[in-house]
Coordinates of C-alpha atoms and ligand atoms in Angstrom, one line a residue:
X1 CA 5.7 18.1 -16.6
X2 CA 5.5 20.9 -19.1
X3 CA 8.0 21.3 -21.8
X4 CA 9.1 24.6 -20.2
X5 CA 10.0 22.9 -16.9
X6 CA 11.7 20.0 -18.8
X7 CA 13.8 22.4 -20.7
X8 CA 14.8 24.3 -17.6
X9 CA 15.8 21.1 -15.7
X10 CA 17.0 18.8 -18.4
X11 CA 20.7 19.5 -17.8
X12 CA 20.6 20.2 -14.1
X13 CA 22.4 18.0 -11.6
X14 CA 22.7 18.1 -7.8
X15 CA 26.2 18.2 -6.3
X16 CA 26.1 14.4 -5.9
X17 CA 25.3 14.1 -9.6
X18 CA 21.6 13.2 -9.4
X19 CA 19.8 14.1 -12.7
X20 CA 16.2 14.9 -13.8
X21 CA 16.2 11.6 -15.8
X22 CA 16.9 9.7 -12.6
X23 CA 14.2 11.7 -10.7
X24 CA 11.5 10.8 -13.1
X25 CA 12.6 7.3 -14.2
X26 CA 10.1 5.5 -11.9
X27 CA 7.2 7.4 -13.4
X28 CA 8.4 7.0 -17.0
X29 CA 8.8 3.2 -16.5
X30 CA 5.5 2.9 -14.6
X31 CA 2.8 4.9 -16.3
X32 CA 0.3 3.9 -13.5
X33 CA 2.4 5.8 -10.9
X34 CA 0.4 8.2 -8.7
X35 CA 3.4 10.5 -8.1
X36 CA 6.3 9.0 -10.3
X37 CA 9.2 11.0 -8.9
X38 CA 11.9 10.4 -6.3
X39 CA 14.6 12.5 -4.7
X40 CA 18.2 11.3 -4.9
X41 CA 19.4 13.5 -2.2
X42 CA 18.3 16.5 0.0
X43 CA 19.5 18.9 -2.7
X44 CA 17.0 17.4 -5.3
X45 CA 14.2 19.3 -3.6
X46 CA 16.0 22.6 -4.5
X47 CA 17.6 21.7 -7.8
X48 CA 14.4 20.3 -9.2
X49 CA 12.0 22.5 -7.3
X50 CA 10.1 23.4 -10.5
X51 CA 9.1 19.7 -10.7
X52 CA 8.8 18.9 -7.0
X53 CA 7.0 22.0 -5.6
X54 CA 3.7 21.6 -7.5
X55 CA 3.6 17.9 -6.6
X56 CA 4.2 18.7 -2.9
X57 CA 1.7 21.6 -2.9
X58 CA -1.0 19.4 -4.4
X59 CA -0.4 16.2 -2.5
X60 CA -0.1 17.9 1.0
X61 CA -2.4 20.8 0.2
X62 CA 0.5 23.0 1.2
X63 CA 1.7 26.4 0.1
X64 CA 5.3 27.6 0.5
X65 CA 4.4 30.5 2.7
X66 CA 2.8 28.1 5.2
X67 CA 5.1 27.1 8.1
X68 CA 5.6 23.4 8.9
X69 CA 5.7 23.2 12.7
X70 CA 6.7 19.9 14.3
X71 CA 5.2 18.8 17.6
X72 CA 6.0 15.3 18.8
X73 CA 5.0 15.8 22.4
X74 CA 3.3 13.0 24.2
X75 CA -0.5 12.4 24.0
X76 CA -3.2 10.7 26.1
X77 CA -6.2 9.8 24.0
X78 CA -9.3 7.8 25.1
X79 CA -9.5 4.2 24.0
X80 CA -10.8 3.8 20.4
X81 CA -11.9 0.2 20.5
X82 CA -11.9 -1.0 24.1
X83 CA -13.3 -4.5 23.2
X84 CA -10.8 -4.9 20.4
X85 CA -13.7 -5.7 18.0
X86 CA -12.5 -3.8 14.9
X87 CA -8.9 -2.7 15.2
X88 CA -6.4 -5.5 14.8
X89 CA -3.2 -3.5 15.1
X90 CA -1.8 0.0 15.2
X91 CA 1.4 1.1 13.5
X92 CA 3.1 4.5 13.2
X93 CA 6.2 5.0 11.2
X94 CA 8.4 8.0 10.4
X95 CA 11.2 8.1 7.7
X96 CA 14.6 9.7 8.3
X97 CA 17.6 10.3 6.0
X98 CA 21.0 11.3 7.3
X99 CA 22.7 14.6 6.4
X100 CA 25.8 14.1 4.1
X101 CA 24.6 10.9 2.4
X102 CA 22.7 10.5 -0.9
X103 CA 19.2 9.0 -0.5
X104 CA 18.7 5.3 -1.3
X105 CA 18.0 5.7 -5.0
X106 CA 21.3 7.3 -5.6
X107 CA 23.8 5.9 -3.1
X108 CA 27.0 3.9 -3.6
X109 CA 27.6 0.6 -2.0
X110 CA 30.4 1.9 0.2
X111 CA 28.2 4.8 1.4
X112 CA 25.4 2.4 2.2
X113 CA 27.9 0.3 4.2
X114 CA 29.1 3.4 6.1
X115 CA 25.5 4.4 6.8
X116 CA 24.5 1.0 8.0
X117 CA 27.3 0.9 10.5
X118 CA 26.5 4.4 11.8
X119 CA 22.8 3.5 12.2
X120 CA 23.4 0.2 13.9
X121 CA 25.8 1.8 16.4
X122 CA 23.0 4.4 17.2
X123 CA 20.5 1.6 17.6
X124 CA 22.8 -0.2 20.0
X125 CA 22.5 2.8 22.4
X126 CA 18.7 2.5 22.8
X127 CA 17.7 1.8 26.4
X128 CA 15.0 0.0 28.4
X129 CA 12.1 -1.3 26.3
X130 CA 13.6 0.0 23.1
X131 CA 16.6 -2.3 23.5
X132 CA 16.9 -4.9 20.8
X133 CA 18.9 -6.6 18.0
X134 CA 19.8 -5.8 14.4
X135 CA 19.4 -8.5 11.8
X136 CA 21.5 -8.0 8.7
X137 CA 19.9 -9.4 5.5
X138 CA 23.3 -10.5 4.4
X139 CA 24.2 -12.6 7.4
X140 CA 20.8 -13.7 8.8
X141 CA 20.3 -17.4 9.1
X142 CA 17.3 -19.3 7.5
X143 CA 15.6 -19.9 10.8
X144 CA 15.7 -16.3 11.9
X145 CA 14.6 -15.1 8.5
X146 CA 11.6 -17.4 8.6
X147 CA 10.6 -16.1 12.0
X148 CA 10.9 -12.4 10.9
X149 CA 8.8 -13.1 7.9
X150 CA 6.2 -14.9 9.9
X151 CA 6.0 -12.2 12.5
X152 CA 5.9 -9.5 9.9
X153 CA 9.1 -7.9 11.1
X154 CA 10.6 -7.9 7.6
X155 CA 10.7 -5.8 4.5
X156 CA 11.0 -7.0 1.0
X157 CA 13.0 -5.9 -2.0
X158 CA 11.3 -2.8 -3.3
X159 CA 8.4 -3.0 -5.8
X160 CA 8.7 -2.0 -9.5
X161 CA 8.2 1.7 -8.6
X162 CA 11.1 1.6 -6.2
X163 CA 13.1 -0.6 -8.5
X164 CA 12.9 1.8 -11.4
X165 CA 13.9 4.6 -9.0
X166 CA 17.1 2.8 -8.2
X167 CA 16.2 2.0 -4.6
X168 CA 17.0 -1.8 -5.0
X169 CA 20.6 -1.3 -6.0
X170 CA 22.9 -3.9 -4.4
X171 CA 19.9 -5.5 -2.5
X172 CA 20.2 -7.2 0.1
X173 CA 23.6 -5.7 0.9
X174 CA 23.6 -3.2 3.8
X175 CA 19.9 -3.8 4.5
X176 CA 18.4 -5.1 7.7
X177 CA 16.0 -4.7 10.4
X178 CA 16.3 -3.9 14.1
X179 CA 13.5 -4.9 16.5
X180 CA 13.2 -4.4 20.2
X181 CA 13.0 -7.5 22.3
X182 CA 9.3 -6.9 23.0
X183 CA 8.8 -6.5 19.1
X184 CA 6.9 -3.2 19.6
X185 CA 9.7 -1.0 18.1
X186 CA 11.4 -1.6 14.8
X187 CA 13.8 0.1 12.4
X188 CA 14.2 -0.7 8.8
X189 CA 17.7 0.1 7.6
X190 CA 18.3 1.2 4.0
X191 CA 14.9 0.5 2.5
X192 CA 13.2 3.5 0.7
X193 CA 14.8 5.9 3.2
X194 CA 17.9 5.4 5.3
X195 CA 15.7 4.7 8.3
X196 CA 12.1 3.8 8.7
X197 CA 11.4 4.0 12.4
X198 CA 8.3 2.1 13.4
X199 CA 6.3 1.6 16.6
X200 CA 3.6 -1.0 16.5
X201 CA 1.2 -3.1 18.7
X202 CA -1.5 -5.6 18.1
X203 CA -3.9 -3.3 20.0
X204 CA -5.9 -0.2 19.3
X205 CA -3.9 1.9 21.8
X206 CA -2.8 4.8 19.5
X207 CA -1.4 6.8 22.4
X208 CA 0.9 4.0 23.6
X209 CA 2.2 3.4 20.0
X210 CA 2.7 7.1 19.4
X211 CA 4.4 7.8 22.8
X212 CA 6.9 5.0 22.3
X213 CA 7.9 6.6 19.0
X214 CA 8.1 10.1 20.5
X215 CA 10.5 8.7 23.2
X216 CA 12.7 6.9 20.6
X217 CA 13.2 9.8 18.2
X218 CA 15.1 12.2 20.4
X219 CA 17.4 9.4 21.6
X220 CA 18.2 8.4 18.0
X221 CA 18.7 12.1 17.1
X222 CA 21.4 12.4 19.7
X223 CA 23.6 10.2 17.5
X224 CA 22.2 10.6 14.0
X225 CA 21.9 14.0 12.2
X226 CA 18.7 13.9 10.3
X227 CA 18.2 15.7 7.0
X228 CA 15.6 18.5 7.5
X229 CA 14.4 21.6 5.7
X230 CA 12.8 24.7 7.2
X231 CA 9.9 24.7 4.9
X232 CA 9.6 21.0 4.0
X233 CA 10.5 19.4 7.3
X234 CA 12.2 15.9 7.1
X235 CA 13.3 15.2 3.6
X236 CA 12.5 11.7 2.2
X237 CA 13.0 9.8 -1.1
X238 CA 9.3 10.2 -2.0
X239 CA 7.8 13.7 -1.9
X240 CA 4.6 12.3 -0.4
X241 CA 6.5 11.5 2.8
X242 CA 8.2 14.9 3.6
X243 CA 7.2 17.1 6.6
X244 CA 6.5 14.8 9.5
X245 CA 7.3 11.8 7.3
X246 CA 4.7 10.1 9.5
X247 CA 2.2 7.4 8.5
X248 CA 0.0 6.5 11.4
X249 CA -2.6 3.8 10.8
X250 CA -4.5 0.8 11.9
X251 CA -5.6 -2.5 10.4
X252 CA -9.3 -2.4 11.0
X253 CA -12.0 -5.0 10.1
X254 CA -15.1 -3.3 8.7
X255 CA -17.5 -6.0 7.4
X256 CA -20.5 -3.7 7.0
X257 CA -18.6 -0.7 5.6
X258 CA -17.0 -3.0 3.0
X259 CA -20.5 -3.4 1.6
X260 CA -21.0 0.4 1.9
X261 CA -17.8 1.6 0.3
X262 CA -19.3 5.0 -0.7
X263 CA -19.9 5.8 3.0
X264 CA -16.4 4.6 4.0
X265 CA -14.8 6.7 1.2
X266 CA -16.8 9.8 2.3
X267 CA -15.6 9.4 5.9
X268 CA -12.0 8.8 4.8
X269 CA -12.1 12.0 2.7
X270 CA -13.7 14.0 5.5
X271 CA -10.9 13.2 7.9
X272 CA -8.2 13.4 5.3
X273 CA -7.2 9.7 5.6
X274 CA -6.2 7.1 3.1
X275 CA -7.0 3.5 2.5
X276 CA -4.4 0.9 1.5
X277 CA -4.8 -2.8 1.0
X278 CA -4.4 -5.4 3.7
X279 CA -0.9 -6.3 2.6
X280 CA 0.2 -2.6 2.2
X281 CA 0.4 -0.1 -0.6
X282 CA -1.1 -1.2 -3.9
X283 CA -2.5 -4.5 -2.5
X284 CA -6.1 -5.8 -2.2
X285 CA -8.5 -5.7 0.8
X286 CA -8.7 -9.2 2.3
X287 CA -11.3 -10.4 4.8
X288 CA -12.7 -6.8 5.1
X289 CA -9.4 -5.7 6.8
X290 CA -8.5 -2.2 5.7
X291 CA -5.3 -0.3 6.3
X292 CA -6.4 3.2 7.2
X293 CA -3.9 6.0 7.8
X294 CA -3.3 9.7 7.6
X295 CA -2.8 11.2 4.1
X296 CA -1.2 14.6 4.9
X297 CA 2.3 14.7 6.4
X298 CA 3.4 18.2 5.7
X299 CA 2.0 21.5 7.2
X300 CA 0.5 19.5 10.0
X301 CA 2.2 18.4 13.3
X302 CA 2.8 14.9 14.4
X303 CA 0.5 15.2 17.3
X304 CA -2.3 16.7 15.1
X305 CA -2.0 13.8 12.7
X306 CA -2.6 11.4 15.6
X307 CA -5.6 13.4 16.9
X308 CA -7.1 13.6 13.4
X309 CA -6.6 9.8 12.9
X310 CA -8.2 9.2 16.3
X311 CA -11.3 11.4 15.4
X312 CA -11.6 9.7 12.0
X313 CA -11.4 6.2 13.4
X314 CA -14.0 7.0 16.0
X315 CA -16.4 8.2 13.3
X316 CA -15.6 5.1 11.1
X317 CA -16.2 2.7 14.0
X318 CA -19.5 4.5 14.9
X319 CA -20.7 4.2 11.2
X320 CA -19.8 0.5 11.2
X321 CA -21.8 0.0 14.4
X322 CA -24.8 1.9 13.1
X323 CA -25.1 -0.1 9.9
Ligands
CIR401 C1 3.8 6.1 -7.2 O1 4.1 7.2 -7.8 O2 2.7 5.5 -7.4 C2 4.8 5.5 -6.3 N1 6.1 6.1 -6.6 C3 4.4 5.6 -4.9 C4 4.0 6.9 -4.4 C5 3.8 7.1 -2.9 N2 2.7 6.4 -2.4 C6 1.4 7.0 -2.2 O3 1.1 8.1 -2.5 N3 0.5 6.2 -1.7

């Protein structure tokens, strides 16, 4: 941040009292941050636009005169890995925050409580295969907790980046997860965003995972008013997640490409994807299992993200087979 921007923003505050010092605290405390800033509420994107806009434009390759057009219509895509040789699982998540509440790095305990109640009552209204149960981290028993951890239906207290942003305040109060009885649909409550809405399967069937999510979102939207901006789409704590707020990815085993990392990185760049570690963001690759997902979330529609991911994964699987 230039001194000019710092001077212009130093004494600015959003209506809920979120300051520049809070917005940049994570990056100040963690010099290895790739982004380093978080929004404390929807208004942060306007109040601190001098800071946020350049980050958003660079990360998403977006310009403010471009329109962000959503499209979450259903898709039918050919099977990616019919013999299930490479892809272990497919997961698509979107983030949502509710209008009228501060974001998780700047929310009081009483507001978090109110929010949790509101979200749980909306989740209770889900129908058919989306029906499930909410597990509060405050009241969950040991046995259930062990099961959720074992089945990977769990989120941990935030890392040092989230901690410095203020996201861990009052943890584990008002946090919990909802999962459908078939465990293919899940919602994290009060993690980095008010909701992380997740569809997942231990298959390579991207269409099925995506279509489940595209069914769930309008139903949840009937009872929850999501924070959204005309230019920036859905607003989230981290500016890398705005727009569609969608991260669609697979866990894929690539034994040969692991030994040919340059080729893998070239393909990932060509299709505008990103690689994360086997255990998630900022973790190592174990047993040649890569987490590959879309990089861009703004200025691209939800269905286009899925089609690009599908094309990229087809190319990656082909390269692995040819090696
Ligand atoms: C950072 O700045 O490194 C963290 N606040 C996380 C940023 C979002 N993650 C990402 O771009 N992969």
